[in-house]
Tab-separated table of C-alpha atoms in Angstrom:
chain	number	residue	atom	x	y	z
C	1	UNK	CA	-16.164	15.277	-9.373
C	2	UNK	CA	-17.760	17.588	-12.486
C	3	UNK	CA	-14.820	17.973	-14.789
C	4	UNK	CA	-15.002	21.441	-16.441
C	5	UNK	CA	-13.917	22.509	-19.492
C	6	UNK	CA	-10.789	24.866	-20.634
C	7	UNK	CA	-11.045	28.038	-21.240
C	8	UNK	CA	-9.279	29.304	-24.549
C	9	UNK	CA	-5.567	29.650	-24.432
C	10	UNK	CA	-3.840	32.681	-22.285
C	11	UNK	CA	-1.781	34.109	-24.591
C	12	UNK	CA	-0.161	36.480	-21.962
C	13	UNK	CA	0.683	33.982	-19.508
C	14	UNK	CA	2.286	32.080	-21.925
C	15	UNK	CA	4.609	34.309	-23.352
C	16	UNK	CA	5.470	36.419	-20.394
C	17	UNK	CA	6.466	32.768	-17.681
C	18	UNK	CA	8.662	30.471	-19.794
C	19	UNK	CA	7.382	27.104	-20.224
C	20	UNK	CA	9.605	25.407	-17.833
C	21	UNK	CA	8.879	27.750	-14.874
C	22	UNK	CA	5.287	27.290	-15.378
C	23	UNK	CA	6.087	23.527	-15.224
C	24	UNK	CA	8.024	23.710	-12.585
C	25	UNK	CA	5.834	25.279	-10.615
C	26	UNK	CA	2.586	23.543	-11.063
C	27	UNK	CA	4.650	20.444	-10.176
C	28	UNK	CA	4.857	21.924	-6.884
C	29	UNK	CA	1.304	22.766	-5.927
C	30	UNK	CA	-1.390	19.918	-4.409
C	31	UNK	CA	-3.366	17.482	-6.281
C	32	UNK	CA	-6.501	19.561	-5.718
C	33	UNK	CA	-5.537	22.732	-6.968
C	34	UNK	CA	-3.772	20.842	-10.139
C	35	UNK	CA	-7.519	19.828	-10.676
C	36	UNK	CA	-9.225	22.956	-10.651
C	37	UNK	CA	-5.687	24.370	-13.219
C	38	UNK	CA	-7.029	22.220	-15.706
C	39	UNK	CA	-9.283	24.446	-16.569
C	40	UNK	CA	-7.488	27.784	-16.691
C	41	UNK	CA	-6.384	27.072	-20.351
C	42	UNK	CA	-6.186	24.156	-23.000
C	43	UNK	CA	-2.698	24.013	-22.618
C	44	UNK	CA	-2.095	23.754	-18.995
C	45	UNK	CA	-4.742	20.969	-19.748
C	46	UNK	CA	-2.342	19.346	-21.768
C	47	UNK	CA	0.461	20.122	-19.919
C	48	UNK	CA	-0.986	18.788	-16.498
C	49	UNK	CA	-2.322	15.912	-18.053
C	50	UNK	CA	0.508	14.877	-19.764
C	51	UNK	CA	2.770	11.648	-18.319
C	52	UNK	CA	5.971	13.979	-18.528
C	53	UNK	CA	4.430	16.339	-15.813
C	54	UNK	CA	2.444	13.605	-13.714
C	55	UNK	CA	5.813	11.596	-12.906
C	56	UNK	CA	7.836	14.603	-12.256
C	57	UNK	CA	4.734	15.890	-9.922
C	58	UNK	CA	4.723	12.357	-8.185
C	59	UNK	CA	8.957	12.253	-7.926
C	60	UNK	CA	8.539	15.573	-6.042
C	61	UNK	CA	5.649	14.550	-3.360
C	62	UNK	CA	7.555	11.258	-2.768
C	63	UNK	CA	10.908	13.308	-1.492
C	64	UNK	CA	9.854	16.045	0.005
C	65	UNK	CA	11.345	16.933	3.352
C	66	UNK	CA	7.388	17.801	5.134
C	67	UNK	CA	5.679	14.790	4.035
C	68	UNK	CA	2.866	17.390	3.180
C	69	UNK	CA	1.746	15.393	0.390
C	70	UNK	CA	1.232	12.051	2.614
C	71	UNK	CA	-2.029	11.298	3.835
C	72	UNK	CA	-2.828	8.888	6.311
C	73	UNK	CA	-5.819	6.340	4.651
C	74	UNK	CA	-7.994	5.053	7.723
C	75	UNK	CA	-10.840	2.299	8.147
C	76	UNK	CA	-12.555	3.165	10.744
C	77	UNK	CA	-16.573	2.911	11.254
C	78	UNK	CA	-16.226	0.950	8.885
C	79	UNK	CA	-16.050	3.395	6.532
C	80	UNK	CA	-12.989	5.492	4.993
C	81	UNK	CA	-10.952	8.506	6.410
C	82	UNK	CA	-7.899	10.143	5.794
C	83	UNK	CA	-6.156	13.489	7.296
C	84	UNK	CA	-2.376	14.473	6.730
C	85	UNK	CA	0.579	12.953	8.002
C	86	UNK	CA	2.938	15.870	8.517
C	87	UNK	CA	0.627	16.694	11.779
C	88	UNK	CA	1.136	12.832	13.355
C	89	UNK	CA	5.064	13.033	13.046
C	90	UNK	CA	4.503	16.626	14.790
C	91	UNK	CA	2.839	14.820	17.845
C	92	UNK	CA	6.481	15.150	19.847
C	93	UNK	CA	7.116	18.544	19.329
C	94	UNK	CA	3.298	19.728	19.202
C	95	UNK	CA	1.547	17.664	21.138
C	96	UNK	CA	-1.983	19.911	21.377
C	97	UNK	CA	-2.348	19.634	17.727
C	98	UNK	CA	-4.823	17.970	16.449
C	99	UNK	CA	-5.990	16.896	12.761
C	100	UNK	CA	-9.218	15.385	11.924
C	101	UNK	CA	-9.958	12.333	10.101
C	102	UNK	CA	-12.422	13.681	6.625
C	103	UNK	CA	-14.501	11.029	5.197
C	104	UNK	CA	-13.750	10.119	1.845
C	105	UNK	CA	-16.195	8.793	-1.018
C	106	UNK	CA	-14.896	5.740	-2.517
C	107	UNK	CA	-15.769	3.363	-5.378
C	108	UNK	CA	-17.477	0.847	-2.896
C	109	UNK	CA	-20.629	-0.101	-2.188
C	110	UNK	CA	-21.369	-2.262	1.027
C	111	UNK	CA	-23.122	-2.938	3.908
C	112	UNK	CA	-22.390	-1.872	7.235
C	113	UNK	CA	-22.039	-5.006	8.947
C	114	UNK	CA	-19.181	-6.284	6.313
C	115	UNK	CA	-15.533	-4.603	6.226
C	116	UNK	CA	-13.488	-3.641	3.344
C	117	UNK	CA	-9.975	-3.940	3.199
C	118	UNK	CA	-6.951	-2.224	2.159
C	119	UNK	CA	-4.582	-4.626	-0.249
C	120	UNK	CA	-2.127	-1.886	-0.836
C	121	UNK	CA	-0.720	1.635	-2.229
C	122	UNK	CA	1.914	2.372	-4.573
C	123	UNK	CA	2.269	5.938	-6.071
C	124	UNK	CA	-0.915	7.042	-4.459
C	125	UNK	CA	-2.790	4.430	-6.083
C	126	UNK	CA	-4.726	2.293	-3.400
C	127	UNK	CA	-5.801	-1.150	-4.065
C	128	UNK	CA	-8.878	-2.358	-1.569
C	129	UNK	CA	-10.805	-5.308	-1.839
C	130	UNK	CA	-14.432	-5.697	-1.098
C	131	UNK	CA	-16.712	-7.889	1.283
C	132	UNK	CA	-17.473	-9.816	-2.016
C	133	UNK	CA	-13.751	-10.205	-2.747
C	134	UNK	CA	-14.157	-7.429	-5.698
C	135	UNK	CA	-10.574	-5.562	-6.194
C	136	UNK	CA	-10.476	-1.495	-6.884
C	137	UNK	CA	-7.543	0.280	-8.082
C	138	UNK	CA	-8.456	4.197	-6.311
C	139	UNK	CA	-6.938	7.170	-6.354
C	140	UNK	CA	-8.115	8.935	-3.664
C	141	UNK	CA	-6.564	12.333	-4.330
C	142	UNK	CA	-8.423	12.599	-7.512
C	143	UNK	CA	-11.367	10.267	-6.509
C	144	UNK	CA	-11.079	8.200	-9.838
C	145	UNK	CA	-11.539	4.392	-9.335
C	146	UNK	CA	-11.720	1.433	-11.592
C	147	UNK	CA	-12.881	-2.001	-10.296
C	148	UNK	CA	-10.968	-5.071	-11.725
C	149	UNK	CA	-11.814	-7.719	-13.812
C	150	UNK	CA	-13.553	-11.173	-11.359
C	151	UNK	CA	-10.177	-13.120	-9.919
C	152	UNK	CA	-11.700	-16.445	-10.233
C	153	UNK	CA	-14.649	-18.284	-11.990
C	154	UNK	CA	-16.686	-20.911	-10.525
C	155	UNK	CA	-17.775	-24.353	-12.847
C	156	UNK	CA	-20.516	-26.138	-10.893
C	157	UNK	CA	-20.417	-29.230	-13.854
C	158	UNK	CA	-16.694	-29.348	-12.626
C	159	UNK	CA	-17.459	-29.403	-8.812
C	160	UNK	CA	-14.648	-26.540	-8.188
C	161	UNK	CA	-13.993	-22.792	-7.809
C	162	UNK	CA	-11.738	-20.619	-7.125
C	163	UNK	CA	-11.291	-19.513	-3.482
C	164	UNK	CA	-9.169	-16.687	-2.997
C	165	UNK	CA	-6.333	-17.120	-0.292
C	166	UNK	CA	-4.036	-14.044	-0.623
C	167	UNK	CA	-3.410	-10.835	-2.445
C	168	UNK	CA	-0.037	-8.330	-3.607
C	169	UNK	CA	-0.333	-4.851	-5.413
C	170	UNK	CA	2.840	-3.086	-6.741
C	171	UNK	CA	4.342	-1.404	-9.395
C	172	UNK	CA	6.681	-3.307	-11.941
C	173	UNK	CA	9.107	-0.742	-12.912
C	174	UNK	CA	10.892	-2.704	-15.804
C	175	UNK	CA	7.411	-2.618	-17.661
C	176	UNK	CA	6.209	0.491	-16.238
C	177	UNK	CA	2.969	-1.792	-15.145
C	178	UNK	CA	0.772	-2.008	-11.892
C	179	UNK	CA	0.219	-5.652	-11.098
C	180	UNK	CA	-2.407	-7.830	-8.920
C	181	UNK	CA	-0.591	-10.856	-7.535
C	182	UNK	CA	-3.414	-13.369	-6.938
C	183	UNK	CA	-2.955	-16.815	-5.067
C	184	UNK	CA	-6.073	-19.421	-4.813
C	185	UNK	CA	-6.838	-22.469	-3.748
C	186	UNK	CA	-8.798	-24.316	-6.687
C	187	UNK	CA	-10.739	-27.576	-4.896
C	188	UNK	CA	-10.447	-30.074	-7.657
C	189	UNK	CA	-11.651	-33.077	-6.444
C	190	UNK	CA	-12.284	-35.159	-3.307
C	191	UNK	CA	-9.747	-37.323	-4.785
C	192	UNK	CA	-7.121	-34.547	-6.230
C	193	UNK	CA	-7.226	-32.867	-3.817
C	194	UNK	CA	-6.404	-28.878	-3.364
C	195	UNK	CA	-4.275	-27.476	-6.318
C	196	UNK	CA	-2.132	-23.928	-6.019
C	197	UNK	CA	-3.115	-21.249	-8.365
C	198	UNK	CA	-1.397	-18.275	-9.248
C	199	UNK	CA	-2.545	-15.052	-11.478
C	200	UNK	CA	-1.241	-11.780	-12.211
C	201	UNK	CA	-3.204	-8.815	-13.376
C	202	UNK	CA	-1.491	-5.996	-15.341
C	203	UNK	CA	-2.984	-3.115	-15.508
C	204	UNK	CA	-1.945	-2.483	-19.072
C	205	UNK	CA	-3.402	-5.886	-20.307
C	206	UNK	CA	-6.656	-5.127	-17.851
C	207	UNK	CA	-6.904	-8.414	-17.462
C	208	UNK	CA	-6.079	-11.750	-15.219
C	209	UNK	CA	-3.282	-13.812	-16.789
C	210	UNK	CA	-2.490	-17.220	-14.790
C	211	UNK	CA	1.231	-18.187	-14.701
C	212	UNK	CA	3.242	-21.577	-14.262
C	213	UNK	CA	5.242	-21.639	-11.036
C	214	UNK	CA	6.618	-24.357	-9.785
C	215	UNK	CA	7.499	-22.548	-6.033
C	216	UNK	CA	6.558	-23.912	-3.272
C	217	UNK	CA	4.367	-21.704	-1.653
C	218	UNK	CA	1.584	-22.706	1.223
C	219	UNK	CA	-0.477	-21.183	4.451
C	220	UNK	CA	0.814	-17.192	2.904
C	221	UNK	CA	-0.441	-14.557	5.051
C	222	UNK	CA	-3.827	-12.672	3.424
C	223	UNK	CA	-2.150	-9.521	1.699
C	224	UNK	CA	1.374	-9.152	0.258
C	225	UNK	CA	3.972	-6.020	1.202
C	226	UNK	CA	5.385	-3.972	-2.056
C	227	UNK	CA	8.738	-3.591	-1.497
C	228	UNK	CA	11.923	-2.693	-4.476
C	229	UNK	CA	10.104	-4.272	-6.700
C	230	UNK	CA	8.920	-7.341	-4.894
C	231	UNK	CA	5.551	-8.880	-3.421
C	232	UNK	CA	6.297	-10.291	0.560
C	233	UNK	CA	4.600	-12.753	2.286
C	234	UNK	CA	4.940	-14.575	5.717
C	235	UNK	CA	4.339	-18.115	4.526
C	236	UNK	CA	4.082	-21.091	7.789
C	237	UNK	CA	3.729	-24.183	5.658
C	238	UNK	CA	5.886	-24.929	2.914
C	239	UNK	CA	4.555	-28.370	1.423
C	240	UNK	CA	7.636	-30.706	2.001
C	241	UNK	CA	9.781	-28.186	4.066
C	242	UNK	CA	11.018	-28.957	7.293
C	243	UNK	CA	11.058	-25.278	7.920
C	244	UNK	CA	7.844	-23.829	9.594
C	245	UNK	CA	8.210	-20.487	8.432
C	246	UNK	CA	9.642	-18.685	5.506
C	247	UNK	CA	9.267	-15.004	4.107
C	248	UNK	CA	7.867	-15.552	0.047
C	249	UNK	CA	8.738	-12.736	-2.012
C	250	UNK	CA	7.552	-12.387	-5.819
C	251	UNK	CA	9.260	-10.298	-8.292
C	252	UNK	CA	6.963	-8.466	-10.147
C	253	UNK	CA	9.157	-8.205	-13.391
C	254	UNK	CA	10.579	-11.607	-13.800
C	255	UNK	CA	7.086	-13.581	-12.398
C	256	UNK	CA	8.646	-15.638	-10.415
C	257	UNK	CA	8.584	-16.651	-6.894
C	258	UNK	CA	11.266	-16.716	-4.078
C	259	UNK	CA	12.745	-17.062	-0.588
C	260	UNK	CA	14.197	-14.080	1.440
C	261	UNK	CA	16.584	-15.188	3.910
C	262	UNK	CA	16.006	-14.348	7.787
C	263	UNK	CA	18.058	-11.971	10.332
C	264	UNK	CA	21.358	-13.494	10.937
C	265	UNK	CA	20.611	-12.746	14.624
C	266	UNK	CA	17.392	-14.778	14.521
C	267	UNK	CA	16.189	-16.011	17.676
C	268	UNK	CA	13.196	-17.831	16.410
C	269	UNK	CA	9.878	-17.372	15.540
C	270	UNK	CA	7.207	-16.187	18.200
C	271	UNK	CA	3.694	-16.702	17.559
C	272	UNK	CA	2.798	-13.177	16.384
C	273	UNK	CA	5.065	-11.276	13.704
C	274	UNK	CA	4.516	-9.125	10.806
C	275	UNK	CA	5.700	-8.072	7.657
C	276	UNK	CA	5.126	-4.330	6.664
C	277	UNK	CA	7.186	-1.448	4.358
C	278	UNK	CA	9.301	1.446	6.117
C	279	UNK	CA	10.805	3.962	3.720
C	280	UNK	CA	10.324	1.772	0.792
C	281	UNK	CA	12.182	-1.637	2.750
C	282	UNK	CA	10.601	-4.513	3.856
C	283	UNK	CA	10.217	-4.417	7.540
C	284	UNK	CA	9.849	-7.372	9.940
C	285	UNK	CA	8.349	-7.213	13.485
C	286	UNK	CA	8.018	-9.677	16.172
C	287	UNK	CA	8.035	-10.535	19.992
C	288	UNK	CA	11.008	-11.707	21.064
C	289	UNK	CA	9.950	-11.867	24.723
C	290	UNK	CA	10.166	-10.610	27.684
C	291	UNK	CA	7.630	-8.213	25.878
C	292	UNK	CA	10.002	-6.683	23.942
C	293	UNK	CA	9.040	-6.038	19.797
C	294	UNK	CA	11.962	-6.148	17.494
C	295	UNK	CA	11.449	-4.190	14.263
C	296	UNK	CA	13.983	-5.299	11.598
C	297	UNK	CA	14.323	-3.531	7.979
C	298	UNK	CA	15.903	-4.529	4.932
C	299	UNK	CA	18.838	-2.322	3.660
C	300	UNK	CA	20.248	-3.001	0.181
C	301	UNK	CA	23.678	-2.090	-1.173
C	302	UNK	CA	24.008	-2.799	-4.650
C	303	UNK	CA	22.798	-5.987	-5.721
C	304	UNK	CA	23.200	-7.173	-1.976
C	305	UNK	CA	20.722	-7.029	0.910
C	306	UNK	CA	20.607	-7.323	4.334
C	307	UNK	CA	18.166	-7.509	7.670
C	308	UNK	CA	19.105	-4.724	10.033
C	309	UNK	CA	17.980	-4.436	13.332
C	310	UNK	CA	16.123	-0.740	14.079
C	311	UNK	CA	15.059	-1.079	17.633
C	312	UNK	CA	13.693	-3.297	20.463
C	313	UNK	CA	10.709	-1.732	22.329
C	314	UNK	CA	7.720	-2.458	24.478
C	315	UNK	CA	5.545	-4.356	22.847
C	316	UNK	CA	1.872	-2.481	24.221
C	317	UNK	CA	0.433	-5.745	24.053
C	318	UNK	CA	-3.328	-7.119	24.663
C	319	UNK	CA	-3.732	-9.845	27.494
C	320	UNK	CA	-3.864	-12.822	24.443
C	321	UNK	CA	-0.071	-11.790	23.825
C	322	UNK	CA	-0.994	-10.880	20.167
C	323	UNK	CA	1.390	-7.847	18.838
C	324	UNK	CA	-0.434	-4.595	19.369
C	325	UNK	CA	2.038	-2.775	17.737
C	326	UNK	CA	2.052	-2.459	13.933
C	327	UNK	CA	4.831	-0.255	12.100
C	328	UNK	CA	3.220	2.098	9.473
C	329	UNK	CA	5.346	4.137	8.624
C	330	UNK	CA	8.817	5.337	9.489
C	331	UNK	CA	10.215	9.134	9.153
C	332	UNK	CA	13.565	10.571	8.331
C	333	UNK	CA	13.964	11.650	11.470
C	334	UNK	CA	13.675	8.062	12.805
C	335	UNK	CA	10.518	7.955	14.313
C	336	UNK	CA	7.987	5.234	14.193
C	337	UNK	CA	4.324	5.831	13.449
C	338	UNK	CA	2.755	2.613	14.761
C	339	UNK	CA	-1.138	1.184	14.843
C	340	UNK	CA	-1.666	0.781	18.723
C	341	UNK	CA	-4.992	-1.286	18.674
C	342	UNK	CA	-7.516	1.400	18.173
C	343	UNK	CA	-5.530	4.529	18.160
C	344	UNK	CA	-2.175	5.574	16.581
C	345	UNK	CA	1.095	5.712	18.656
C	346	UNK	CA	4.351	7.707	17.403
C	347	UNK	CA	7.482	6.588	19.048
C	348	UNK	CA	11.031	8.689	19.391
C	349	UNK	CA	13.762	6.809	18.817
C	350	UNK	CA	15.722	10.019	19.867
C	351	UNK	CA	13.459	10.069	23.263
C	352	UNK	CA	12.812	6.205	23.546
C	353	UNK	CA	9.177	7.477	24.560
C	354	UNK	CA	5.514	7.490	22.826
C	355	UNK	CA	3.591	10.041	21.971
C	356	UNK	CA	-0.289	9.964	20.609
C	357	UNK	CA	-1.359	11.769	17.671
C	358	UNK	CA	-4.150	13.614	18.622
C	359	UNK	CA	-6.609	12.849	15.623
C	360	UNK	CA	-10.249	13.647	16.320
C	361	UNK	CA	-12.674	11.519	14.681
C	362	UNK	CA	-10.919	8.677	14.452
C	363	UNK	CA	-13.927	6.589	15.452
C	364	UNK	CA	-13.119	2.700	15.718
C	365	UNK	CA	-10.036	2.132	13.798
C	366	UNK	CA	-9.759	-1.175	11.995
C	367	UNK	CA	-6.721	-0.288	9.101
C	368	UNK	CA	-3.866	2.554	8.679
C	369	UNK	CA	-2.401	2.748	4.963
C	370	UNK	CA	-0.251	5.847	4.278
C	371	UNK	CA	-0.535	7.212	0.373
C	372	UNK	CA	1.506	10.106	-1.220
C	373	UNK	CA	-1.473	12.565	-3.441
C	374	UNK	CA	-0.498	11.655	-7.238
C	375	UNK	CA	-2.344	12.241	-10.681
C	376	UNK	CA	-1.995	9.022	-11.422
C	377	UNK	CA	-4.758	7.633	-12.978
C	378	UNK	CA	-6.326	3.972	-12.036
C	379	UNK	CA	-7.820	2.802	-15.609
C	380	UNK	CA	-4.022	3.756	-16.709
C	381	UNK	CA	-0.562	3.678	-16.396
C	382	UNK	CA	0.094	7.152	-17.252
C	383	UNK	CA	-2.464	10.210	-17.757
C	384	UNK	CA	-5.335	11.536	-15.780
């Protein structure tokens, strides 16, 4: 996108709107027209660009009421998509809508037989990884990208290399940071054996800084879930641990790894459950048989959390048994917005009934991410 430049200050505009209303309001307005304000005046330059108004802009598009600021990220053709939100929770109560899914450039470059992958989004910063296991920090309100320094190194006089085995993106709010969680599995030796590495990049250091953890951590999942302040992972081989499976969490201000206790009401694990994020809480999904999906979401009071159960429902399965249904994101009103295979499903809790978002093309849907539209920027943690 051609930046333009400011024109000279409006004098009359400034000293007829007081500044706060004129802050106040431009807080209120889309990403895309802030862009284009930029260049009414030097000093709504400043003033839009400025970390002050960029956090109150964001505070306001992750509350509101509409979701009109949420966009629904898509792979699909293998290629990127998004449309709004606000028209997929409509589905119930407008069902003849329909919203289309707009390609969107991003900062890859790859072939069409390989598939990208979506790590994450915090803030409306998206984190995707490439075929070649190259990570991206993208905004794609603004379309401003950065790619990340390599993860890993490979020394062929050593015999070993770094192979990645799973990934976390989140925002540590302590250090006002964006962080990469990295986990590999460094081949030392035939005779060492496999060793557990762990790295963190900060987006303020812009680079990858290994850390000693002593955790027991094993067989994680690919990509972590951001949750208050944590990194989540379904881990089903603890070296040592009689127990098959565990949920890892990492805090992204202290470093350090651990274990989040299960449901109380736990019937075991089946053979097919997920970790995802509704509303900012860790959310845990699983068959529990008779073809029933539980969806489970952690509530916190104080210092103190606990699993609570949202709702049991049919699990739209495929004939391997494998969970169709994948939470993405969960309204105020209490509906669901689920992945169903190759389509999207919204279901009523009110109406204990599904409805299908009628978004045109969709094409052959592989990953659904939802973003809020921020200014923030991806090279840093504040600023455009």
């Amino acid at each position: 996108m051609e930046e333009q430049q400011p024109v000279e200050d409006m004098g009359t505009i400034n000293n007829t709107i007081p500044d706060e209303l004129i802050f106040e309001i431009l807080s209120r307005l889309p990403v895309k027209s802030l862009l284009r304000f930029r260049c009414v005046s030097k000093s709504w330059l400043s003033l839009i660009s400025s970390s002050e108004f960029i956090k109150a802009h964001l505070e306001k598009s992750l509350n509101e009421d509409d979701y009109n600021r949420h966009k629904l990220l898509f792979i699909s053709d293998r290629i990127f998509k998004n449309c709004s939100l606000n028209p997929a929770l409509n589905a119930s109560k407008t069902p003849s809508t329909e919203t289309s899914a707009n390609i969107v450039d991003n900062p890859m470059r790859f072939n069409r037989g390989s598939l990208p992958y979506i790590v994450g989004s915090c803030n409306g910063l998206v984190c995707i990884k490439s075929p070649r296991n190259r990570l991206y920090f993208w905004n794609p309100a603004t379309r401003k990208s950065k790619r990340l320094p390599k993860f890993g190194s490979k020394t062929v006089h050593n015999n070993w290399w770094d192979s990645l085995f799973c990934y976390g993106f989140g925002y540590d709010e302590s250090n006002e940071d964006y962080k990469v969680v990295g986990v590999s599995f460094v081949n030392v030796s035939d005779v060492f054996g496999t060793e557990i590495r762990v790295k963190v990049y900060s987006l303020k250091g812009n680079s990858w800084r290994r850390i000693q953890e002593d955790f027991k951590v094993g067989d994680m999942n690919e990509y972590g879930c951001f949750a208050n302040g944590k990194l989540h992972w379904v881990s089903n081989r603890i070296p040592g641990s009689d127990d098959v499976r565990k949920i890892i969490s990492f805090d992204l201000a202290s470093e350090a790894f651990g274990e989040v206790e299960k449901p109380e009401q736990w019937m075991g694990f089946s053979s097919d459950w997920n970790l995802h994020v509704l509303d900012g809480h860790l959310s845990l999904s699983y068959d529990q048989g008779s073809n029933l999906v539980d969806v489970w979401v952690m509530e916190k009071d104080g210092a103190n959390e606990s699993w609570a159960k949202v709702l049991s429902i049919l699990n739209l399965s495929q004939p391997s048994g494998e969970i169709f249904l994948k939470p993405v994101f969960l309204s105020k009103e209490g509906e669901i917005l689920f992945k169903y295979g190759p389509v999207i499903a919204l279901y009523s809790t009110k109406d204990n009934a599904y409805n299908y978002p009628r978004v045109t093309n969709l094409g052959d849907l592989a990953q659904v991410e939802v973003y809020v539209e921020s200014l923030l920027s991806p090279n840093a943690v504040d600023g455009v």
